[in-house]
Coordinates of C-alpha atoms and ligand atoms in Angstrom, one line a residue:
X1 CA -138.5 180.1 60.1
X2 CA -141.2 180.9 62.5
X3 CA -142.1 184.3 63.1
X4 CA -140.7 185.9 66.9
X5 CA -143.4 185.9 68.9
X6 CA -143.8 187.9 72.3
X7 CA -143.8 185.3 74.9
X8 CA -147.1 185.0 76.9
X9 CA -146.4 186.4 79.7
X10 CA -143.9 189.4 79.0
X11 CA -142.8 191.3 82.1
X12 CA -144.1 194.6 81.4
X13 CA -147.1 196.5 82.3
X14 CA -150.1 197.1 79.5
X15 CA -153.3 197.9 78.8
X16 CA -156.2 194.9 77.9
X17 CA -158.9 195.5 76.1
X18 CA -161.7 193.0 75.1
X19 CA -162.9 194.7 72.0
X20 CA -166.9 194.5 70.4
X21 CA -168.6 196.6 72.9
X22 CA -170.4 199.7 71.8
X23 CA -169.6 202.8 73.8
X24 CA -172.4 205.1 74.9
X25 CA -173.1 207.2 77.8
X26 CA -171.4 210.7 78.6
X27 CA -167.8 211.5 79.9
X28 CA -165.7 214.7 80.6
X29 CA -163.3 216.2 78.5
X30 CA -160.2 217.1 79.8
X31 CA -157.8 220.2 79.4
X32 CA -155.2 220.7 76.3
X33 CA -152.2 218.6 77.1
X34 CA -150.7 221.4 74.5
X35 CA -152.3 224.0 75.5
X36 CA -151.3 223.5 78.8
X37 CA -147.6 222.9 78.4
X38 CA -147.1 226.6 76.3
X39 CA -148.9 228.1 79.2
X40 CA -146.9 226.7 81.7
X41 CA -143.8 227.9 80.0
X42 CA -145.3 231.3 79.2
X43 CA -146.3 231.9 83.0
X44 CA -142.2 232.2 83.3
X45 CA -142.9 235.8 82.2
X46 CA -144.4 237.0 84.8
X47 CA -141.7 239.1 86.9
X48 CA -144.4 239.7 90.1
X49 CA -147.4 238.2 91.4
X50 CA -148.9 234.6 91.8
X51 CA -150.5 232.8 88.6
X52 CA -153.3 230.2 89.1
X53 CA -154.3 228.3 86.3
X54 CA -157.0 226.0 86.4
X55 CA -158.6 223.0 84.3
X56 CA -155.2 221.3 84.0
X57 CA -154.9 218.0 82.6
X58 CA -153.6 215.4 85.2
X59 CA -150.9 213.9 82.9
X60 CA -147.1 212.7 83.1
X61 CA -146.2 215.7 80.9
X62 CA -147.4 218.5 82.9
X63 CA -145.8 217.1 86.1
X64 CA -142.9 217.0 84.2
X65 CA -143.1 220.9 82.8
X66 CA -143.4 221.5 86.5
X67 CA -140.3 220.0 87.5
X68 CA -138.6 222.7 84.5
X69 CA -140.3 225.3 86.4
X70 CA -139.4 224.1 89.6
X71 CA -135.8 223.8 88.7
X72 CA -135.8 227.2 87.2
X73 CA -137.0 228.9 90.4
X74 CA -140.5 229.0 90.1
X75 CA -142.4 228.2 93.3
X76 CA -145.5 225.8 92.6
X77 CA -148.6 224.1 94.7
X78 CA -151.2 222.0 92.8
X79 CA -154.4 221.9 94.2
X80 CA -157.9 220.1 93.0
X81 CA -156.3 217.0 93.1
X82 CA -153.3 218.1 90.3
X83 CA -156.0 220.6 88.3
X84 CA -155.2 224.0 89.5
X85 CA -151.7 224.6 89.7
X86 CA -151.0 228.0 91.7
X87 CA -147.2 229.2 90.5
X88 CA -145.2 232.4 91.6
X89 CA -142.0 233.2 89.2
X90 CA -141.2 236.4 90.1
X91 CA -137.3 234.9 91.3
X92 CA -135.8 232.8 88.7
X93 CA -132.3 231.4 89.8
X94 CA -130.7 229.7 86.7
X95 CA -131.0 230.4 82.8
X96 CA -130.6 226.9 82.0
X97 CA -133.7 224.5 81.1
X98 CA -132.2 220.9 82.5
X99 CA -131.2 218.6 79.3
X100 CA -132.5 215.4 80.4
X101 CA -135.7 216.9 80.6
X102 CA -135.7 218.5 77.2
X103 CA -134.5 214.8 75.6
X104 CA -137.4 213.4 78.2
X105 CA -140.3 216.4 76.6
X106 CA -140.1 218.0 73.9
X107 CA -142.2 220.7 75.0
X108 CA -139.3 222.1 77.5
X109 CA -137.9 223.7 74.4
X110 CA -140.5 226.0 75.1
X111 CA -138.8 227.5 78.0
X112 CA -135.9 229.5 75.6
X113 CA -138.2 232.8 74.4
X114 CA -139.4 233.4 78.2
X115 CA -135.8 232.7 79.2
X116 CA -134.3 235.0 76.8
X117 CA -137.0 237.4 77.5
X118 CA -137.1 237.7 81.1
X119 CA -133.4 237.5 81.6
X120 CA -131.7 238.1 78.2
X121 CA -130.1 234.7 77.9
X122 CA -130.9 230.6 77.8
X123 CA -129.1 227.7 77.6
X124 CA -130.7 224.8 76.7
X125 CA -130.3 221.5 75.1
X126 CA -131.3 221.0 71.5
X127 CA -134.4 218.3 71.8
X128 CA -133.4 216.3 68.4
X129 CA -135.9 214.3 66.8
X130 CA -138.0 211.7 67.1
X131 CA -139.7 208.6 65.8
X132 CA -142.1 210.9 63.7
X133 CA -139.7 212.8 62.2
X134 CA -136.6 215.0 62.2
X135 CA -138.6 217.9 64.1
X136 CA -135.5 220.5 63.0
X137 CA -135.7 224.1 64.9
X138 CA -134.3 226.6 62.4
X139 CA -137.4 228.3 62.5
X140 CA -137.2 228.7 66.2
X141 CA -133.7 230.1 65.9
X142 CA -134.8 232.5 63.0
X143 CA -137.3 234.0 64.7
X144 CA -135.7 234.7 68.1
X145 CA -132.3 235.8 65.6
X146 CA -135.1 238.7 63.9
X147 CA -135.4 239.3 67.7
X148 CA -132.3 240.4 67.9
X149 CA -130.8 237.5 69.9
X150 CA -127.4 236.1 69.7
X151 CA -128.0 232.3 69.2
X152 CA -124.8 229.7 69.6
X153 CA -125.3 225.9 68.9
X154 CA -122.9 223.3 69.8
X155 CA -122.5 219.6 71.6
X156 CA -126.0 219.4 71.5
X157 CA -127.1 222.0 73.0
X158 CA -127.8 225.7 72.3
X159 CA -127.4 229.1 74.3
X160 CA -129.1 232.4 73.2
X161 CA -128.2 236.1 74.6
X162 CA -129.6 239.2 74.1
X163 CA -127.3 241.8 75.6
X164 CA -129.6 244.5 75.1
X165 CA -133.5 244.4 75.3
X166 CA -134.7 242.0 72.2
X167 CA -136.1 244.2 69.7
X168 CA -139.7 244.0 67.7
X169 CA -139.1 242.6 64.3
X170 CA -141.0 240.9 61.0
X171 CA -140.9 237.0 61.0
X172 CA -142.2 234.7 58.0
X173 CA -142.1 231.0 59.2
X174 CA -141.4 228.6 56.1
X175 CA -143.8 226.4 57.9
X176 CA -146.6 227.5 60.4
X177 CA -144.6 225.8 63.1
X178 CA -146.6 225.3 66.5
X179 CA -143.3 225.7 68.7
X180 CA -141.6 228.4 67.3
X181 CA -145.0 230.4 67.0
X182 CA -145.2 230.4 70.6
X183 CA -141.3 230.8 71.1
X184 CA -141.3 234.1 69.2
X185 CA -144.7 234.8 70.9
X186 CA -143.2 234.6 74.0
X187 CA -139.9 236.1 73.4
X188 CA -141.8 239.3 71.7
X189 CA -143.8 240.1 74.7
X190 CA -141.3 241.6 76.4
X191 CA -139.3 242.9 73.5
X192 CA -139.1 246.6 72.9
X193 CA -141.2 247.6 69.4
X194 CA -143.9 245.4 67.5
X195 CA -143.4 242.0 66.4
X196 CA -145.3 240.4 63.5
X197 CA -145.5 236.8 62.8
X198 CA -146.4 236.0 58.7
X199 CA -147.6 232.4 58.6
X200 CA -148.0 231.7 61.9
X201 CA -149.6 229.1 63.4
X202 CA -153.3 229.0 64.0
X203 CA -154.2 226.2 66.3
X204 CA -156.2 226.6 69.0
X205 CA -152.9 226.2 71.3
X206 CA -151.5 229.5 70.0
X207 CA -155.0 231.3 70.7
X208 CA -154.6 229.7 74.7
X209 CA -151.1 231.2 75.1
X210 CA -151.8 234.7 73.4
X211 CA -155.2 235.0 75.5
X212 CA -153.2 234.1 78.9
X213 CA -150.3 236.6 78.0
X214 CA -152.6 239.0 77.2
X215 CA -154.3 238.3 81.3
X216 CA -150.2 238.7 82.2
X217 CA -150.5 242.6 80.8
X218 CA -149.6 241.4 77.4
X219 CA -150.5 243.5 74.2
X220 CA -151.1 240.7 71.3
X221 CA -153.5 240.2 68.4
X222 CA -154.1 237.9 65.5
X223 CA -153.4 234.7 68.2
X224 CA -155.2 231.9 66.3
X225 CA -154.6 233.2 62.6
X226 CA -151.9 233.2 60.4
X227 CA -151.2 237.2 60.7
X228 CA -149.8 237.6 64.8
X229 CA -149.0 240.7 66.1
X230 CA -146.7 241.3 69.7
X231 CA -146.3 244.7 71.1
X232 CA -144.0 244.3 73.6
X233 CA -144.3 245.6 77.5
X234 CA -142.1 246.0 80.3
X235 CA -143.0 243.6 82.3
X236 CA -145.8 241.1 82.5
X237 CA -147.4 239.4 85.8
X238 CA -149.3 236.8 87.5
X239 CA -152.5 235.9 86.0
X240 CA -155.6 233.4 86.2
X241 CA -156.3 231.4 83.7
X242 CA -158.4 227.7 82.7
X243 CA -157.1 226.3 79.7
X244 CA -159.5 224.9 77.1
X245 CA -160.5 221.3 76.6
X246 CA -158.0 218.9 74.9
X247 CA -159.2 218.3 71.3
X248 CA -157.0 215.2 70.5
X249 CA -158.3 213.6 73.6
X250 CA -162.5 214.0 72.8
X251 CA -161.5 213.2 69.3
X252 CA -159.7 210.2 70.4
X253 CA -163.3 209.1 72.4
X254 CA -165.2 210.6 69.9
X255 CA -163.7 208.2 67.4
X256 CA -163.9 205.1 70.1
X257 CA -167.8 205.6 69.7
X258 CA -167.5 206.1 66.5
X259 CA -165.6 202.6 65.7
X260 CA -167.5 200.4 68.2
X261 CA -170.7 201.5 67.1
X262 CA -171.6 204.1 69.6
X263 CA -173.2 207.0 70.9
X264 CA -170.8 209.5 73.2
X265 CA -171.5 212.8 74.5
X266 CA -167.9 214.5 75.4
X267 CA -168.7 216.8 77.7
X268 CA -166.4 219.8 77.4
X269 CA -165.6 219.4 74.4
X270 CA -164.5 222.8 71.9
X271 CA -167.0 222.5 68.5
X272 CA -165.1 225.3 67.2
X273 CA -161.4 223.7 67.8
X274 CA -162.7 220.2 66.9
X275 CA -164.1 221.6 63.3
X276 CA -161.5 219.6 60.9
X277 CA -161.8 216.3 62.9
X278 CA -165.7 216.3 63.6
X279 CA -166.0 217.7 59.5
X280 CA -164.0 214.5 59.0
X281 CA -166.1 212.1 61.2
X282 CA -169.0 213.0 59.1
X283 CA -167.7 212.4 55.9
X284 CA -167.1 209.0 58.1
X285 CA -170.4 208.6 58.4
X286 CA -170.8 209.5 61.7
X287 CA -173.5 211.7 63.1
X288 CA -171.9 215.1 65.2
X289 CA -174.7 216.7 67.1
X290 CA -172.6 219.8 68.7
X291 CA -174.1 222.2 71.8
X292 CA -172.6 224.7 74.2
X293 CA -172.0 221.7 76.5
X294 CA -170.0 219.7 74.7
X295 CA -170.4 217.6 71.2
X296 CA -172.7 214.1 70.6
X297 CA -170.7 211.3 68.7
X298 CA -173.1 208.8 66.9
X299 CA -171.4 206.0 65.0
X300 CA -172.8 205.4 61.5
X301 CA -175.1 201.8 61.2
X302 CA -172.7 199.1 59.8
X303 CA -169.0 200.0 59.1
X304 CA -167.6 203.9 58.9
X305 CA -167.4 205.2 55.3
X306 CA -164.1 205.6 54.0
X307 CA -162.4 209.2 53.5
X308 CA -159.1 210.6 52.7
X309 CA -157.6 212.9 55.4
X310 CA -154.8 215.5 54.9
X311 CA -153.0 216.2 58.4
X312 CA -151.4 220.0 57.7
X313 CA -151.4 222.8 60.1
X314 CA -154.8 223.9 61.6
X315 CA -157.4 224.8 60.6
X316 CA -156.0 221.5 58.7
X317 CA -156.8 218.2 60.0
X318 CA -154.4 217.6 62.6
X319 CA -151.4 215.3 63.2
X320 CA -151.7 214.1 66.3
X321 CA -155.1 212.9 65.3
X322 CA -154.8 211.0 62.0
X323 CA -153.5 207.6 64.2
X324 CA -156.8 207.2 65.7
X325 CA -158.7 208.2 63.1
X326 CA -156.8 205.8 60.9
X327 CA -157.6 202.9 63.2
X328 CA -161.2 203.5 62.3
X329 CA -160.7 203.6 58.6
X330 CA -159.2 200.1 59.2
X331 CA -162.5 199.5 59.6
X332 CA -164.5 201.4 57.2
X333 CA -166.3 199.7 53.5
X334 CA -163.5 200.8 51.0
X335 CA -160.1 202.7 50.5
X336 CA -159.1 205.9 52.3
X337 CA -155.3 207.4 51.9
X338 CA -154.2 209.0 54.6
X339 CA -151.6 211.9 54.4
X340 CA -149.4 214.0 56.7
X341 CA -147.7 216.9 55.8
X342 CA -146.9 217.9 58.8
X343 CA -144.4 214.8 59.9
X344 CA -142.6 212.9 57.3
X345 CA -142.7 209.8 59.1
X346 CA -145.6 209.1 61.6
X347 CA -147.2 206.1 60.1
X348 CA -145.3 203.5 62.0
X349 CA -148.0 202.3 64.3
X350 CA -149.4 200.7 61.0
X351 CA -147.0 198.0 61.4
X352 CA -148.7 197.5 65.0
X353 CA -151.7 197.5 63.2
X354 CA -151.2 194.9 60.5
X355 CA -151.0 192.1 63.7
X356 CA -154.8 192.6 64.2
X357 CA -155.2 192.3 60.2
X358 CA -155.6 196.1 58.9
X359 CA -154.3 196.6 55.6
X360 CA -152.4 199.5 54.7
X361 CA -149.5 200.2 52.6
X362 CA -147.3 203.4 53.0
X363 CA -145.6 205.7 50.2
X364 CA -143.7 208.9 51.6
X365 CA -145.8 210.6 53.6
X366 CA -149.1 208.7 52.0
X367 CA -150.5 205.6 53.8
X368 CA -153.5 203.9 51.7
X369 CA -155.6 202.3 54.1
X370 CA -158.1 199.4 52.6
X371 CA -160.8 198.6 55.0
X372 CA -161.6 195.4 56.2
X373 CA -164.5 194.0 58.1
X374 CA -162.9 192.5 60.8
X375 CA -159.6 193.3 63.4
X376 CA -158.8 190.8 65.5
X377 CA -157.0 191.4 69.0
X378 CA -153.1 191.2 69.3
X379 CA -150.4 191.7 71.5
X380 CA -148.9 195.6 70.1
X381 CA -146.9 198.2 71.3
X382 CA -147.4 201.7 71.6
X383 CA -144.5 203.3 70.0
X384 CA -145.7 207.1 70.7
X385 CA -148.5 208.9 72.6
X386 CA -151.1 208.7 69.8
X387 CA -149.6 205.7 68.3
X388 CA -151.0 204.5 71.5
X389 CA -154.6 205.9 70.9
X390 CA -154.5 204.4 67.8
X391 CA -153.9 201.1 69.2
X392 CA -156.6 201.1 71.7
X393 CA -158.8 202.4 69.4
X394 CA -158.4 199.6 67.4
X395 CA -158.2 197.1 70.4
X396 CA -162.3 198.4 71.7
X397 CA -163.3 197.5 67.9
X398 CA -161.4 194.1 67.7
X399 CA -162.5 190.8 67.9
X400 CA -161.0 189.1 71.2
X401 CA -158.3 190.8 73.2
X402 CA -155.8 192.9 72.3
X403 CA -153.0 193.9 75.0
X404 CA -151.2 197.1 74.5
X405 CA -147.6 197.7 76.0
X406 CA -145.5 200.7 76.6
X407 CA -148.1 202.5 78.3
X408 CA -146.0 204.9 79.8
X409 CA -146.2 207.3 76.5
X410 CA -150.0 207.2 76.7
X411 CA -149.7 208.2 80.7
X412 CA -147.8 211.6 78.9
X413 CA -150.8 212.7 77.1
X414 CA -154.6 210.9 77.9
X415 CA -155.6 211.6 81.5
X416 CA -157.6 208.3 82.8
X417 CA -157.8 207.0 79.5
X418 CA -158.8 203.4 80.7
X419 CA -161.1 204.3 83.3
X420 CA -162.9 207.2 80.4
X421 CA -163.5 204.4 78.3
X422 CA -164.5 202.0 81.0
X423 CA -167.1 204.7 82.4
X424 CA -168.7 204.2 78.1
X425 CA -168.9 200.4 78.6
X426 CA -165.9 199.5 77.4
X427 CA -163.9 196.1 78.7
X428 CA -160.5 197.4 79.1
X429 CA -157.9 197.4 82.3
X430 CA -154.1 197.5 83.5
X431 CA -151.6 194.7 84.3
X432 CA -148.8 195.4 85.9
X433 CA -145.5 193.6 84.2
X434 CA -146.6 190.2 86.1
X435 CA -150.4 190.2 84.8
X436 CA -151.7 191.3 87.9
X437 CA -155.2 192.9 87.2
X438 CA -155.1 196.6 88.5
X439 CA -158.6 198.1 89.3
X440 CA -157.2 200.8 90.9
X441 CA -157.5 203.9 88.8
X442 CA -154.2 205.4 88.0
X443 CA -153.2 207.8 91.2
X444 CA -152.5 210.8 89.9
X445 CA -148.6 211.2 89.2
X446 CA -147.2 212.2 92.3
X447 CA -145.8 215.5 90.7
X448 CA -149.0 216.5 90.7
X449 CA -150.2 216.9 94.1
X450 CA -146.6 218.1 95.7
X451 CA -146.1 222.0 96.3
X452 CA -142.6 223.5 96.1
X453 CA -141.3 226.4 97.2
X454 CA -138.1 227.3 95.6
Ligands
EPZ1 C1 -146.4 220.7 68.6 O1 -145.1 220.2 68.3 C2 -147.1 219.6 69.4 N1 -146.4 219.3 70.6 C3 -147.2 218.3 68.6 O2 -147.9 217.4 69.4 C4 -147.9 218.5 67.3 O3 -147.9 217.4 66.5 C5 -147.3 219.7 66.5 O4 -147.2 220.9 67.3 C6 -148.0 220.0 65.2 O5 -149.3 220.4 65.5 C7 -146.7 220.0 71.7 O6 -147.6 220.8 71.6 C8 -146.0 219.7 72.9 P1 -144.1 222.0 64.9 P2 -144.0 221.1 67.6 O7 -143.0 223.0 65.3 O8 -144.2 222.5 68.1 C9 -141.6 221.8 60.8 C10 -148.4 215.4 70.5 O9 -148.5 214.2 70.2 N2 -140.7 222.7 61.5 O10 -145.4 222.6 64.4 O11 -142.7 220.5 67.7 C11 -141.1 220.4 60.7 O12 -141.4 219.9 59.4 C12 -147.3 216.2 69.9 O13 -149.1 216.0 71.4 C13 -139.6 223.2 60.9 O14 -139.4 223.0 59.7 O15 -144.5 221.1 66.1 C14 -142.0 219.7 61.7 O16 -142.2 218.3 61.3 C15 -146.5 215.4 68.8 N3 -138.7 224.0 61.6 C16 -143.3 220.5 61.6 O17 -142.9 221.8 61.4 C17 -138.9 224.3 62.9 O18 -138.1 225.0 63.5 C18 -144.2 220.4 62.9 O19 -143.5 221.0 63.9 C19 -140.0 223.7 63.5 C20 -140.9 222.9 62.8

């Protein structure tokens, strides 16, 4: 029986990429997709005055935390072209964060501690999982419970009240949980009384939001470490605020240099929030010259070396960075196992993988990766946002061309991805679903050059 193959021509946009081209040169870092989205929600808080916040990435998903904003009253302008984003939420008209949105990003969830904070109840719908994993929120729900909230979950969707002022409380998380650290963060800034967070989470995400809560009139500590500490105010406002540079994205071109055989400088680029992947690019092999201005990525001579990564909460190695990285240990002279305990099941993009030869077998929430010398190109799809980096990763290292479809979730997260890489060298471009070549740079999503005044 022969094996389904895609037709030739499928109707459906992708990006092609004619792989064997060493990248070198310089290109700009962008701001923290993640970073970004927490802050968005967290400017909710503010009950008076105008918040700017600059150095926004100009990506799907933060036109799309606009729209929540937008819907929930909040008055927004970008400006720069979709980088500065001035927002004014002193009238909020509706407690409830729209579902289709929440289903569409995850991140919306993010709206509930502002919401219940600023006007003691939310309604929103429960986000569910994913094709990484089950992505449960019981620890949202426990912390915001300590609070003192009322929490009530049914047909999919959940609705929290606090009749009287939350209250400052201790919270262990089971699990140093991104989202609810920044839930309870949020929720706790207005609560009445001290709130301390055991376990918390450390990335550099959490530190972003605490620092611009703290530019609202917020009183927190510890953001960034495991130990957090809320005092909670009356009433927070408008603040100004650039969020830092995107980690996953200069690791995801700092590992494109590093698997074509390259030399990279990513402008922008945090040394201190890219420690665990740069640490791990070494053990690659790869030289990591890092400076004020941004960090040098020099691939090794010959193939990377191969190393075992373990994606756990920061300062771990992080999640959303072991695709990419992996693509490269495709690549590298031996074995490397790759492990995530963050996800219990984010390896499917190996699958995508194994049609441009990598081998790599998966056990729980272990993949052992065996390197080979060559990838050839293939027709894959990207079934996430980094499964998508990891596939066009692999595609600039690949003999031939290698077309990858479902674009659309790498729109969510990489701003100008294929033009980034193009500026290094790199061979790579956009069809539209009939082949057509399109030079034209991706405009910038419409949602991100609008202004709305609610
Ligand atoms: C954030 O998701 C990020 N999303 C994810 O990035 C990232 O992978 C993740 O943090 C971990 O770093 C955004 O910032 C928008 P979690 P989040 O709560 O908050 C357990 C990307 O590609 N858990 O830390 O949903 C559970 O095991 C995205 O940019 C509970 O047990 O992550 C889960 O697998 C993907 N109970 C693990 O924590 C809870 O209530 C990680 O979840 C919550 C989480």
């Amino acid at each position: 029986m022969s094996l389904p193959q895609r037709n030739l021509n499928p109707v459906e946009p992708r990006i092609v990429v004619r792989g064997g081209i060493p990248l070198i040169g310089e290109v700009a870092v962008s701001g923290s997709k993640n970073a970004s989205l927490a802050i968005l929600a967290g400017a909710l808080l503010a009950a008076k005055g105008e918040t700017i916040l600059r150095g926004l990435p100009r990506i799907g998903d933060v036109g799309t935390m606009a729209q929540v904003l937008q819907y929930l009253g909040v008055s927004t302008c970008f400006e720069d072209g979709g980088t500065t984003l001035r927002l004014n939420a002193s009238v909020l008209v509706t407690d409830e964060t729209p579902a289709d949105l929440v289903t569409r990003m995850r991140a919306s969830f993010w709206t509930l501690g502002p919401l219940l904070a600023r006007l003691g109840s939310a309604r929103i719908a429960q986000p569910g999982g994913c094709n990484i994993g089950a992505r449960p929120i019981d620890l949202h729900i426990k912390g915001l419970s300590a609070l003192g909230a009322d929490i009530d979950q049914g047909f999919g969707s959940l609705t929290a009240t606090a009749p009287n002022r939350l209250k400052g409380a201790t919270v262990y998380l089971d699990f140093a949980s991104v989202g609810a650290t920044m839930n309870i963060m949020m929720a706790a800034a207005l609560a009445d009384g001290e709130t301390i967070v055991e376990n918390a989470a450390q990335e550099p995400d959490i530190e972003d939001l605490g620092n611009f809560l703290n530019a609202m009139g917020a009183d927190i500590s510890g953001h960034g470490t495991g130990v957090l500490t809320v005092r909670g105010v009356r009433q927070l406002h408008g603040a100004e605020y650039t969020v830092s540079t995107d980690r996953m994205e200069a690791g995801t071109l700092g590992i494109a240099a590093g698997i074509t055989g390259g030399d990279v400088f990513l402008r922008g680029a945090n040394a201190a929030h890219m420690r665990p992947i740069t640490l791990k690019m070494r053990e690659a092999g790869m030289l990591i010259e890092e400076s004020p201005e941004g960090i040098r990525c020099v691939a090794r001579t010959g193939r990377p070396q191969a190393t075992n990564i373990t994606a756990s909460p920061h300062p771990g190695f992080p999640t959303d960075m072991q695709q990419a990285f992996t693509a490269m240990l495709c690549l590298a002279d031996g074995v490397s196992l790759v492990t995530d305990n963050v996800y219990e099941s984010r390896f499917h993009y190996l699958t995508e993988l194994a049609k441009m030869g990598a081998h790599s077998t998966v056990n729980g929430r272990t993949a052992v990766i065996t390197g080979v010398k060559r990838l050839t190109g293939a027709d894959v799809d990207a079934s996430d946002l980094r499964a998508g980096a990891a596939m066009v990763t692999a595609g600039l290292a690949a003999q031939g061309q290698t077309r990858v479809f479902k674009t659309e979730h790498l729109d969510r997260g990489y701003e100008r991805l294929n033009e980034k890489l193009a500026s290094l060298g790199a061979e790579i471009w956009r069809e539209d679903e009939f082949g057509r070549r399109l030079d034209t740079p991706i405009a910038t999503p419409e949602k991100l050059v609008s202004c709305s005044h609610a």
